[in-house]
Amino acid sequence: MTDNPFGRMITAMVTPMKSDGSIDYDAVQALAAHLVDNGHDGLVVNGTTGESATTTDEENVATVKAVVEAVGDRVPVTAGVGTNDTAHSVAAAKALVGAGADNVLVVTPYYNKPPQDGIVEHVRAIAQAADVPVMLYDIPGRSAIPMESATIAKMAQIPQVRAMKDAKADLYASSKLMAETDLLWFSGDDVLAFSWLALGAVGHVAVTGHVAGNEFAAMIAAIDKGDLAEGRRIHQKLIPVMDAIMGVTQGAIMAKAALAIQGVIPSDFCRLPLLPATDEQRTIVRDALTKAGLL
């Protein structure tokens, strides 16, 4: 794994906000440090879980700068730069690399349903502009368009494209791509992390990792040693928390609620169209954290 610039246990960070909706940069830095102190060897900033759909370009630059200042000497920082506008993504990539990001994350352009060759050229433009390692992000449940296997194989030939965050849940098709390309494969789905790692993924980009970084890191270590029974035990331990954070409402909402319950961030405020967790949802996540021994 010496040629892995991203890390292995990575969480796509939420963006802590104050009750007026402004970004709480002190809490951003405290959260980044907390994650690195608890099992993480890489972070993703300005991803979907960071509410990138409702943060501004200027806020994204400031957030990356804050995280790099807090932990950039300890772990690599990957910045989400993908949008459904290639020119905007190119500008974002340049700005966030300029702010100190070590790598960039590029999601499939959403909403406008580009042809597969359009996805390739979109990624190529961003990769060439950023000129740092690129992690692709395939999540058709959000983007509406999957990256086809042939498309991924083409993008793997772009020099800067180094990795795939896979949230498509087609384990067999992806296992073939793992064998056919030199891409570093990452689970992009908490509930399938054990399965991905057992198939040969090098790491996991998590949401539940906000509260279970040490546990996911232990899962990675167990599978490295061939101890599938221990990996499976950790997976089973985390089922209540994965259900609570990923299965009740939108993941950023419940991740923020969990972090606030743990006392890691001061507020679980989310920007519209997201809403903070309800009292009922907070009870669900509190009970799950307790059951998993994380509270």
PDB file of C-alpha atoms in Angstrom:
ATOM      1  CA  MET A   1       0.000   0.000   0.000  1.00  0.00           C
ATOM      2  CA  THR A   2       3.039   2.273  -0.195  1.00  0.00           C
ATOM      3  CA  ASP A   3       1.712   3.747  -3.428  1.00  0.00           C
ATOM      4  CA  ASN A   4      -1.674   4.697  -1.964  1.00  0.00           C
ATOM      5  CA  PRO A   5      -1.876   8.497  -1.607  1.00  0.00           C
ATOM      6  CA  PHE A   6      -5.370   8.544  -0.048  1.00  0.00           C
ATOM      7  CA  GLY A   7      -5.164   6.473   3.138  1.00  0.00           C
ATOM      8  CA  ARG A   8      -7.221   3.374   3.880  1.00  0.00           C
ATOM      9  CA  MET A   9      -9.670   4.253   6.666  1.00  0.00           C
ATOM     10  CA  ILE A  10     -11.256   7.438   5.427  1.00  0.00           C
ATOM     11  CA  THR A  11     -14.424   9.266   6.411  1.00  0.00           C
ATOM     12  CA  ALA A  12     -16.267  11.719   4.190  1.00  0.00           C
ATOM     13  CA  MET A  13     -16.551  14.466   6.792  1.00  0.00           C
ATOM     14  CA  VAL A  14     -19.706  16.291   7.678  1.00  0.00           C
ATOM     15  CA  THR A  15     -19.394  20.065   7.704  1.00  0.00           C
ATOM     16  CA  PRO A  16     -20.234  21.307  11.218  1.00  0.00           C
ATOM     17  CA  MET A  17     -22.494  24.337  11.201  1.00  0.00           C
ATOM     18  CA  LYS A  18     -23.782  26.818  13.749  1.00  0.00           C
ATOM     19  CA  SER A  19     -27.497  27.228  14.452  1.00  0.00           C
ATOM     20  CA  ASP A  20     -27.634  30.151  12.012  1.00  0.00           C
ATOM     21  CA  GLY A  21     -26.351  27.916   9.176  1.00  0.00           C
ATOM     22  CA  SER A  22     -22.853  29.369   9.011  1.00  0.00           C
ATOM     23  CA  ILE A  23     -19.924  26.952   8.954  1.00  0.00           C
ATOM     24  CA  ASP A  24     -18.287  26.432  12.326  1.00  0.00           C
ATOM     25  CA  TYR A  25     -14.640  26.290  11.300  1.00  0.00           C
ATOM     26  CA  ASP A  26     -13.416  25.667  14.852  1.00  0.00           C
ATOM     27  CA  ALA A  27     -15.667  22.594  14.947  1.00  0.00           C
ATOM     28  CA  VAL A  28     -14.415  21.572  11.492  1.00  0.00           C
ATOM     29  CA  GLN A  29     -10.861  21.513  12.815  1.00  0.00           C
ATOM     30  CA  ALA A  30     -11.836  19.762  16.028  1.00  0.00           C
ATOM     31  CA  LEU A  31     -13.738  17.085  14.097  1.00  0.00           C
ATOM     32  CA  ALA A  32     -10.832  16.509  11.713  1.00  0.00           C
ATOM     33  CA  ALA A  33      -8.457  16.061  14.647  1.00  0.00           C
ATOM     34  CA  HIS A  34     -10.922  13.753  16.417  1.00  0.00           C
ATOM     35  CA  LEU A  35     -11.196  11.515  13.363  1.00  0.00           C
ATOM     36  CA  VAL A  36      -7.437  11.308  12.902  1.00  0.00           C
ATOM     37  CA  ASP A  37      -7.089  10.476  16.598  1.00  0.00           C
ATOM     38  CA  ASN A  38      -9.609   7.663  16.140  1.00  0.00           C
ATOM     39  CA  GLY A  39      -8.553   5.289  13.412  1.00  0.00           C
ATOM     40  CA  HIS A  40      -8.389   7.486  10.325  1.00  0.00           C
ATOM     41  CA  ASP A  41      -5.409   7.790   8.009  1.00  0.00           C
ATOM     42  CA  GLY A  42      -7.203   9.945   5.427  1.00  0.00           C
ATOM     43  CA  LEU A  43     -10.133  12.353   5.151  1.00  0.00           C
ATOM     44  CA  VAL A  44     -12.529  13.469   2.434  1.00  0.00           C
ATOM     45  CA  VAL A  45     -13.757  17.062   2.658  1.00  0.00           C
ATOM     46  CA  ASN A  46     -16.587  18.636   0.643  1.00  0.00           C
ATOM     47  CA  GLY A  47     -18.221  15.366  -0.318  1.00  0.00           C
ATOM     48  CA  THR A  48     -21.936  14.635  -0.300  1.00  0.00           C
ATOM     49  CA  THR A  49     -21.869  14.044   3.451  1.00  0.00           C
ATOM     50  CA  GLY A  50     -20.242  17.466   3.792  1.00  0.00           C
ATOM     51  CA  GLU A  51     -23.398  18.972   2.254  1.00  0.00           C
ATOM     52  CA  SER A  52     -21.456  20.060  -0.812  1.00  0.00           C
ATOM     53  CA  ALA A  53     -24.705  20.702  -2.674  1.00  0.00           C
ATOM     54  CA  THR A  54     -25.384  23.714  -0.438  1.00  0.00           C
ATOM     55  CA  THR A  55     -21.936  25.041   0.412  1.00  0.00           C
ATOM     56  CA  THR A  56     -20.371  27.820  -1.652  1.00  0.00           C
ATOM     57  CA  ASP A  57     -17.086  27.734  -3.523  1.00  0.00           C
ATOM     58  CA  GLU A  58     -15.630  30.185  -1.015  1.00  0.00           C
ATOM     59  CA  GLU A  59     -16.777  28.059   1.934  1.00  0.00           C
ATOM     60  CA  ASN A  60     -15.269  24.963   0.340  1.00  0.00           C
ATOM     61  CA  VAL A  61     -11.883  26.654   0.034  1.00  0.00           C
ATOM     62  CA  ALA A  62     -12.072  27.823   3.642  1.00  0.00           C
ATOM     63  CA  THR A  63     -13.089  24.347   4.863  1.00  0.00           C
ATOM     64  CA  VAL A  64     -10.228  22.642   3.039  1.00  0.00           C
ATOM     65  CA  LYS A  65      -7.797  25.204   4.415  1.00  0.00           C
ATOM     66  CA  ALA A  66      -9.115  24.612   7.938  1.00  0.00           C
ATOM     67  CA  VAL A  67      -8.780  20.826   7.675  1.00  0.00           C
ATOM     68  CA  VAL A  68      -5.309  21.029   6.136  1.00  0.00           C
ATOM     69  CA  GLU A  69      -4.207  23.398   8.893  1.00  0.00           C
ATOM     70  CA  ALA A  70      -5.557  21.030  11.543  1.00  0.00           C
ATOM     71  CA  VAL A  71      -4.372  17.644  10.260  1.00  0.00           C
ATOM     72  CA  GLY A  72      -2.646  18.077   6.914  1.00  0.00           C
ATOM     73  CA  ASP A  73       0.687  17.139   8.424  1.00  0.00           C
ATOM     74  CA  ARG A  74      -0.810  13.857   9.691  1.00  0.00           C
ATOM     75  CA  VAL A  75      -3.053  12.480   6.932  1.00  0.00           C
ATOM     76  CA  PRO A  76      -3.799  13.133   3.258  1.00  0.00           C
ATOM     77  CA  VAL A  77      -6.819  15.336   2.570  1.00  0.00           C
ATOM     78  CA  THR A  78      -9.009  14.572  -0.438  1.00  0.00           C
ATOM     79  CA  ALA A  79     -11.390  17.293  -1.612  1.00  0.00           C
ATOM     80  CA  GLY A  80     -14.651  16.662  -3.426  1.00  0.00           C
ATOM     81  CA  VAL A  81     -14.663  18.701  -6.628  1.00  0.00           C
ATOM     82  CA  GLY A  82     -17.291  16.926  -8.728  1.00  0.00           C
ATOM     83  CA  THR A  83     -20.338  18.779  -9.999  1.00  0.00           C
ATOM     84  CA  ASN A  84     -22.512  18.393 -13.087  1.00  0.00           C
ATOM     85  CA  ASP A  85     -20.690  21.306 -14.766  1.00  0.00           C
ATOM     86  CA  THR A  86     -17.228  20.438 -16.035  1.00  0.00           C
ATOM     87  CA  ALA A  87     -15.981  24.039 -16.111  1.00  0.00           C
ATOM     88  CA  HIS A  88     -17.148  24.555 -12.526  1.00  0.00           C
ATOM     89  CA  SER A  89     -15.471  21.313 -11.442  1.00  0.00           C
ATOM     90  CA  VAL A  90     -12.208  22.308 -13.126  1.00  0.00           C
ATOM     91  CA  ALA A  91     -12.255  25.650 -11.307  1.00  0.00           C
ATOM     92  CA  ALA A  92     -13.080  23.918  -8.012  1.00  0.00           C
ATOM     93  CA  ALA A  93     -10.257  21.429  -8.474  1.00  0.00           C
ATOM     94  CA  LYS A  94      -7.726  24.186  -9.062  1.00  0.00           C
ATOM     95  CA  ALA A  95      -8.997  26.184  -6.084  1.00  0.00           C
ATOM     96  CA  LEU A  96      -9.105  23.290  -3.615  1.00  0.00           C
ATOM     97  CA  VAL A  97      -5.710  21.929  -4.611  1.00  0.00           C
ATOM     98  CA  GLY A  98      -4.465  25.486  -4.230  1.00  0.00           C
ATOM     99  CA  ALA A  99      -6.001  25.494  -0.741  1.00  0.00           C
ATOM    100  CA  GLY A 100      -3.896  22.467   0.180  1.00  0.00           C
ATOM    101  CA  ALA A 101      -5.882  19.371  -0.823  1.00  0.00           C
ATOM    102  CA  ASP A 102      -3.609  16.442  -1.639  1.00  0.00           C
ATOM    103  CA  ASN A 103      -6.132  14.629  -3.860  1.00  0.00           C
ATOM    104  CA  VAL A 104      -9.542  15.164  -5.428  1.00  0.00           C
ATOM    105  CA  LEU A 105     -12.752  13.120  -5.498  1.00  0.00           C
ATOM    106  CA  VAL A 106     -14.816  13.268  -8.700  1.00  0.00           C
ATOM    107  CA  VAL A 107     -18.392  12.001  -8.752  1.00  0.00           C
ATOM    108  CA  THR A 108     -20.307  11.134 -11.918  1.00  0.00           C
ATOM    109  CA  PRO A 109     -21.981  14.305 -13.251  1.00  0.00           C
ATOM    110  CA  TYR A 110     -25.502  14.183 -11.873  1.00  0.00           C
ATOM    111  CA  TYR A 111     -28.890  15.266 -13.253  1.00  0.00           C
ATOM    112  CA  ASN A 112     -27.857  15.991 -16.858  1.00  0.00           C
ATOM    113  CA  LYS A 113     -27.301  12.281 -17.671  1.00  0.00           C
ATOM    114  CA  PRO A 114     -24.194  12.549 -19.863  1.00  0.00           C
ATOM    115  CA  PRO A 115     -23.146   9.813 -22.282  1.00  0.00           C
ATOM    116  CA  GLN A 116     -20.378   7.535 -21.059  1.00  0.00           C
ATOM    117  CA  ASP A 117     -17.757   9.250 -23.235  1.00  0.00           C
ATOM    118  CA  GLY A 118     -18.870  12.544 -21.695  1.00  0.00           C
ATOM    119  CA  ILE A 119     -18.066  11.158 -18.258  1.00  0.00           C
ATOM    120  CA  VAL A 120     -14.595  10.201 -19.467  1.00  0.00           C
ATOM    121  CA  GLU A 121     -13.887  13.665 -20.855  1.00  0.00           C
ATOM    122  CA  HIS A 122     -15.340  15.332 -17.759  1.00  0.00           C
ATOM    123  CA  VAL A 123     -12.942  13.359 -15.572  1.00  0.00           C
ATOM    124  CA  ARG A 124     -10.028  13.937 -17.936  1.00  0.00           C
ATOM    125  CA  ALA A 125     -10.528  17.706 -17.828  1.00  0.00           C
ATOM    126  CA  ILE A 126     -10.643  17.764 -14.032  1.00  0.00           C
ATOM    127  CA  ALA A 127      -7.706  15.386 -13.661  1.00  0.00           C
ATOM    128  CA  GLN A 128      -5.506  17.427 -15.957  1.00  0.00           C
ATOM    129  CA  ALA A 129      -6.456  20.678 -14.237  1.00  0.00           C
ATOM    130  CA  ALA A 130      -5.920  19.345 -10.725  1.00  0.00           C
ATOM    131  CA  ASP A 131      -2.823  17.272 -11.584  1.00  0.00           C
ATOM    132  CA  VAL A 132      -3.032  15.392  -8.281  1.00  0.00           C
ATOM    133  CA  PRO A 133      -4.285  11.852  -7.606  1.00  0.00           C
ATOM    134  CA  VAL A 134      -7.965  11.462  -8.503  1.00  0.00           C
ATOM    135  CA  MET A 135     -10.468   9.169  -6.813  1.00  0.00           C
ATOM    136  CA  LEU A 136     -13.532   8.429  -8.951  1.00  0.00           C
ATOM    137  CA  TYR A 137     -16.911   8.136  -7.228  1.00  0.00           C
ATOM    138  CA  ASP A 138     -19.542   5.863  -8.753  1.00  0.00           C
ATOM    139  CA  ILE A 139     -22.914   6.265  -7.023  1.00  0.00           C
ATOM    140  CA  PRO A 140     -25.780   5.911  -9.514  1.00  0.00           C
ATOM    141  CA  GLY A 141     -28.357   6.199  -6.737  1.00  0.00           C
ATOM    142  CA  ARG A 142     -27.420   9.894  -6.550  1.00  0.00           C
ATOM    143  CA  SER A 143     -26.017  10.598 -10.007  1.00  0.00           C
ATOM    144  CA  ALA A 144     -28.689   8.672 -11.998  1.00  0.00           C
ATOM    145  CA  ILE A 145     -25.976   7.376 -14.359  1.00  0.00           C
ATOM    146  CA  PRO A 146     -23.630   4.506 -13.484  1.00  0.00           C
ATOM    147  CA  MET A 147     -20.058   4.411 -14.712  1.00  0.00           C
ATOM    148  CA  GLU A 148     -20.010   1.411 -17.034  1.00  0.00           C
ATOM    149  CA  SER A 149     -17.123  -1.017 -16.706  1.00  0.00           C
ATOM    150  CA  ALA A 150     -15.693  -0.024 -20.089  1.00  0.00           C
ATOM    151  CA  THR A 151     -15.853   3.625 -19.026  1.00  0.00           C
ATOM    152  CA  ILE A 152     -13.987   2.935 -15.806  1.00  0.00           C
ATOM    153  CA  ALA A 153     -11.341   1.029 -17.751  1.00  0.00           C
ATOM    154  CA  LYS A 154     -10.886   4.048 -20.041  1.00  0.00           C
ATOM    155  CA  MET A 155     -10.582   6.445 -17.121  1.00  0.00           C
ATOM    156  CA  ALA A 156      -8.039   4.152 -15.473  1.00  0.00           C
ATOM    157  CA  GLN A 157      -5.713   5.083 -18.357  1.00  0.00           C
ATOM    158  CA  ILE A 158      -5.762   8.765 -17.355  1.00  0.00           C
ATOM    159  CA  PRO A 159      -2.484   9.204 -15.442  1.00  0.00           C
ATOM    160  CA  GLN A 160      -3.935  11.074 -12.481  1.00  0.00           C
ATOM    161  CA  VAL A 161      -6.861   8.653 -11.972  1.00  0.00           C
ATOM    162  CA  ARG A 162      -5.731   6.354  -9.199  1.00  0.00           C
ATOM    163  CA  ALA A 163      -8.746   5.082  -7.306  1.00  0.00           C
ATOM    164  CA  MET A 164     -12.456   4.262  -7.263  1.00  0.00           C
ATOM    165  CA  LYS A 165     -14.908   4.894  -4.446  1.00  0.00           C
ATOM    166  CA  ASP A 166     -17.553   2.325  -5.292  1.00  0.00           C
ATOM    167  CA  ALA A 167     -21.148   2.787  -4.122  1.00  0.00           C
ATOM    168  CA  LYS A 168     -22.763   0.896  -7.003  1.00  0.00           C
ATOM    169  CA  ALA A 169     -22.984  -2.414  -5.103  1.00  0.00           C
ATOM    170  CA  ASP A 170     -22.090  -4.587  -8.099  1.00  0.00           C
ATOM    171  CA  LEU A 171     -19.388  -6.583  -6.365  1.00  0.00           C
ATOM    172  CA  TYR A 172     -18.811  -9.027  -9.209  1.00  0.00           C
ATOM    173  CA  ALA A 173     -18.385  -6.432 -11.964  1.00  0.00           C
ATOM    174  CA  SER A 174     -16.055  -4.444  -9.751  1.00  0.00           C
ATOM    175  CA  SER A 175     -14.022  -7.506  -8.805  1.00  0.00           C
ATOM    176  CA  LYS A 176     -13.297  -7.965 -12.508  1.00  0.00           C
ATOM    177  CA  LEU A 177     -12.166  -4.348 -12.786  1.00  0.00           C
ATOM    178  CA  MET A 178      -9.931  -4.789  -9.745  1.00  0.00           C
ATOM    179  CA  ALA A 179      -8.253  -7.649 -11.597  1.00  0.00           C
ATOM    180  CA  GLU A 180      -8.056  -5.819 -14.925  1.00  0.00           C
ATOM    181  CA  THR A 181      -6.877  -2.353 -13.822  1.00  0.00           C
ATOM    182  CA  ASP A 182      -4.410  -0.978 -11.295  1.00  0.00           C
ATOM    183  CA  LEU A 183      -7.008   1.258  -9.651  1.00  0.00           C
ATOM    184  CA  LEU A 184      -7.078   1.339  -5.866  1.00  0.00           C
ATOM    185  CA  TRP A 185     -10.576   0.208  -4.913  1.00  0.00           C
ATOM    186  CA  PHE A 186     -12.457   1.679  -1.948  1.00  0.00           C
ATOM    187  CA  SER A 187     -15.757   0.673  -0.454  1.00  0.00           C
ATOM    188  CA  GLY A 188     -18.138   3.604  -0.706  1.00  0.00           C
ATOM    189  CA  ASP A 189     -20.918   1.872   1.182  1.00  0.00           C
ATOM    190  CA  ASP A 190     -20.734   1.257   4.934  1.00  0.00           C
ATOM    191  CA  VAL A 191     -22.975  -1.801   4.905  1.00  0.00           C
ATOM    192  CA  LEU A 192     -20.803  -3.481   2.254  1.00  0.00           C
ATOM    193  CA  ALA A 193     -17.409  -2.473   3.632  1.00  0.00           C
ATOM    194  CA  PHE A 194     -16.659  -5.961   4.949  1.00  0.00           C
ATOM    195  CA  SER A 195     -17.630  -7.518   1.612  1.00  0.00           C
ATOM    196  CA  TRP A 196     -15.571  -5.048  -0.420  1.00  0.00           C
ATOM    197  CA  LEU A 197     -12.498  -5.505   1.767  1.00  0.00           C
ATOM    198  CA  ALA A 198     -12.806  -9.285   1.594  1.00  0.00           C
ATOM    199  CA  LEU A 199     -12.855  -8.991  -2.209  1.00  0.00           C
ATOM    200  CA  GLY A 200      -9.650  -6.977  -2.232  1.00  0.00           C
ATOM    201  CA  ALA A 201     -10.609  -3.326  -1.762  1.00  0.00           C
ATOM    202  CA  VAL A 202      -7.722  -1.417  -0.175  1.00  0.00           C
ATOM    203  CA  GLY A 203      -9.890   0.734   2.071  1.00  0.00           C
ATOM    204  CA  HIS A 204     -13.206   2.273   2.969  1.00  0.00           C
ATOM    205  CA  VAL A 205     -14.630   5.789   2.568  1.00  0.00           C
ATOM    206  CA  ALA A 206     -17.200   5.878   5.339  1.00  0.00           C
ATOM    207  CA  VAL A 207     -20.064   7.837   6.829  1.00  0.00           C
ATOM    208  CA  THR A 208     -20.518   5.650   9.912  1.00  0.00           C
ATOM    209  CA  GLY A 209     -16.769   6.089  10.335  1.00  0.00           C
ATOM    210  CA  HIS A 210     -17.537   9.392  12.049  1.00  0.00           C
ATOM    211  CA  VAL A 211     -18.340   7.354  15.154  1.00  0.00           C
ATOM    212  CA  ALA A 212     -16.637   4.029  14.356  1.00  0.00           C
ATOM    213  CA  GLY A 213     -13.269   4.878  12.847  1.00  0.00           C
ATOM    214  CA  ASN A 214     -11.328   2.612  15.172  1.00  0.00           C
ATOM    215  CA  GLU A 215     -13.702  -0.252  14.456  1.00  0.00           C
ATOM    216  CA  PHE A 216     -13.453   0.058  10.672  1.00  0.00           C
ATOM    217  CA  ALA A 217      -9.662   0.379  10.959  1.00  0.00           C
ATOM    218  CA  ALA A 218      -9.653  -2.837  12.988  1.00  0.00           C
ATOM    219  CA  MET A 219     -11.779  -4.493  10.303  1.00  0.00           C
ATOM    220  CA  ILE A 220      -9.235  -3.510   7.650  1.00  0.00           C
ATOM    221  CA  ALA A 221      -6.399  -4.837   9.799  1.00  0.00           C
ATOM    222  CA  ALA A 222      -8.216  -8.107  10.455  1.00  0.00           C
ATOM    223  CA  ILE A 223      -8.857  -8.732   6.778  1.00  0.00           C
ATOM    224  CA  ASP A 224      -5.233  -7.872   5.977  1.00  0.00           C
ATOM    225  CA  LYS A 225      -4.291 -10.741   8.293  1.00  0.00           C
ATOM    226  CA  GLY A 226      -6.836 -13.075   6.684  1.00  0.00           C
ATOM    227  CA  ASP A 227      -8.972 -13.090   9.820  1.00  0.00           C
ATOM    228  CA  LEU A 228     -12.386 -12.970   8.167  1.00  0.00           C
ATOM    229  CA  ALA A 229     -14.084 -14.135  11.353  1.00  0.00           C
ATOM    230  CA  GLU A 230     -12.853 -11.038  13.202  1.00  0.00           C
ATOM    231  CA  GLY A 231     -13.799  -8.789  10.300  1.00  0.00           C
ATOM    232  CA  ARG A 232     -17.272 -10.303  10.297  1.00  0.00           C
ATOM    233  CA  ARG A 233     -17.557  -9.854  14.070  1.00  0.00           C
ATOM    234  CA  ILE A 234     -16.801  -6.141  13.721  1.00  0.00           C
ATOM    235  CA  HIS A 235     -19.283  -5.824  10.862  1.00  0.00           C
ATOM    236  CA  GLN A 236     -21.980  -7.434  12.990  1.00  0.00           C
ATOM    237  CA  LYS A 237     -21.155  -5.200  15.948  1.00  0.00           C
ATOM    238  CA  LEU A 238     -21.650  -2.128  13.755  1.00  0.00           C
ATOM    239  CA  ILE A 239     -24.959  -3.211  12.176  1.00  0.00           C
ATOM    240  CA  PRO A 240     -27.155  -1.203  14.609  1.00  0.00           C
ATOM    241  CA  VAL A 241     -25.119   1.969  13.995  1.00  0.00           C
ATOM    242  CA  MET A 242     -25.005   1.489  10.217  1.00  0.00           C
ATOM    243  CA  ASP A 243     -28.771   0.983  10.211  1.00  0.00           C
ATOM    244  CA  ALA A 244     -29.329   4.093  12.321  1.00  0.00           C
ATOM    245  CA  ILE A 245     -27.012   6.382  10.368  1.00  0.00           C
ATOM    246  CA  MET A 246     -27.604   5.085   6.848  1.00  0.00           C
ATOM    247  CA  GLY A 247     -31.082   3.564   7.019  1.00  0.00           C
ATOM    248  CA  VAL A 248     -33.334   6.089   8.745  1.00  0.00           C
ATOM    249  CA  THR A 249     -32.923   9.331   6.802  1.00  0.00           C
ATOM    250  CA  GLN A 250     -30.142  11.094   4.902  1.00  0.00           C
ATOM    251  CA  GLY A 251     -26.687  10.092   6.143  1.00  0.00           C
ATOM    252  CA  ALA A 252     -25.325  13.561   6.916  1.00  0.00           C
ATOM    253  CA  ILE A 253     -28.325  14.250   9.151  1.00  0.00           C
ATOM    254  CA  MET A 254     -27.774  11.161  11.267  1.00  0.00           C
ATOM    255  CA  ALA A 255     -23.972  11.409  11.280  1.00  0.00           C
ATOM    256  CA  LYS A 256     -24.231  14.939  12.663  1.00  0.00           C
ATOM    257  CA  ALA A 257     -26.769  13.781  15.241  1.00  0.00           C
ATOM    258  CA  ALA A 258     -24.460  10.956  16.323  1.00  0.00           C
ATOM    259  CA  LEU A 259     -21.459  13.285  16.624  1.00  0.00           C
ATOM    260  CA  ALA A 260     -23.469  15.806  18.638  1.00  0.00           C
ATOM    261  CA  ILE A 261     -24.674  13.022  20.969  1.00  0.00           C
ATOM    262  CA  GLN A 262     -21.055  11.949  21.462  1.00  0.00           C
ATOM    263  CA  GLY A 263     -20.104  15.560  22.187  1.00  0.00           C
ATOM    264  CA  VAL A 264     -17.705  15.777  19.234  1.00  0.00           C
ATOM    265  CA  ILE A 265     -19.524  18.675  17.524  1.00  0.00           C
ATOM    266  CA  PRO A 266     -21.661  21.307  19.263  1.00  0.00           C
ATOM    267  CA  SER A 267     -24.599  21.331  16.832  1.00  0.00           C
ATOM    268  CA  ASP A 268     -26.276  18.949  14.392  1.00  0.00           C
ATOM    269  CA  PHE A 269     -27.663  21.767  12.229  1.00  0.00           C
ATOM    270  CA  CYS A 270     -28.052  20.999   8.503  1.00  0.00           C
ATOM    271  CA  ARG A 271     -28.848  23.366   5.671  1.00  0.00           C
ATOM    272  CA  LEU A 272     -32.108  23.109   3.772  1.00  0.00           C
ATOM    273  CA  PRO A 273     -33.270  21.041   2.017  1.00  0.00           C
ATOM    274  CA  LEU A 274     -31.787  18.843   4.742  1.00  0.00           C
ATOM    275  CA  LEU A 275     -33.175  19.173   8.247  1.00  0.00           C
ATOM    276  CA  PRO A 276     -31.556  18.431  11.592  1.00  0.00           C
ATOM    277  CA  ALA A 277     -32.499  15.106  13.123  1.00  0.00           C
ATOM    278  CA  THR A 278     -35.804  14.946  14.958  1.00  0.00           C
ATOM    279  CA  ASP A 279     -35.974  13.956  18.601  1.00  0.00           C
ATOM    280  CA  GLU A 280     -37.160  10.503  17.504  1.00  0.00           C
ATOM    281  CA  GLN A 281     -34.211  10.139  15.126  1.00  0.00           C
ATOM    282  CA  ARG A 282     -31.779  11.243  17.832  1.00  0.00           C
ATOM    283  CA  THR A 283     -33.198   8.574  20.117  1.00  0.00           C
ATOM    284  CA  ILE A 284     -32.699   5.946  17.405  1.00  0.00           C
ATOM    285  CA  VAL A 285     -29.058   6.860  16.873  1.00  0.00           C
ATOM    286  CA  ARG A 286     -28.371   7.186  20.618  1.00  0.00           C
ATOM    287  CA  ASP A 287     -29.782   3.704  21.212  1.00  0.00           C
ATOM    288  CA  ALA A 288     -27.690   2.313  18.319  1.00  0.00           C
ATOM    289  CA  LEU A 289     -24.493   3.888  19.638  1.00  0.00           C
ATOM    290  CA  THR A 290     -25.204   2.454  23.059  1.00  0.00           C
ATOM    291  CA  LYS A 291     -25.932  -1.020  21.693  1.00  0.00           C
ATOM    292  CA  ALA A 292     -22.667  -0.986  19.707  1.00  0.00           C
ATOM    293  CA  GLY A 293     -20.657   0.187  22.696  1.00  0.00           C
ATOM    294  CA  LEU A 294     -19.827   3.530  21.068  1.00  0.00           C
ATOM    295  CA  LEU A 295     -21.423   5.795  23.677  1.00  0.00           C
TER     296      LEU A 295
END
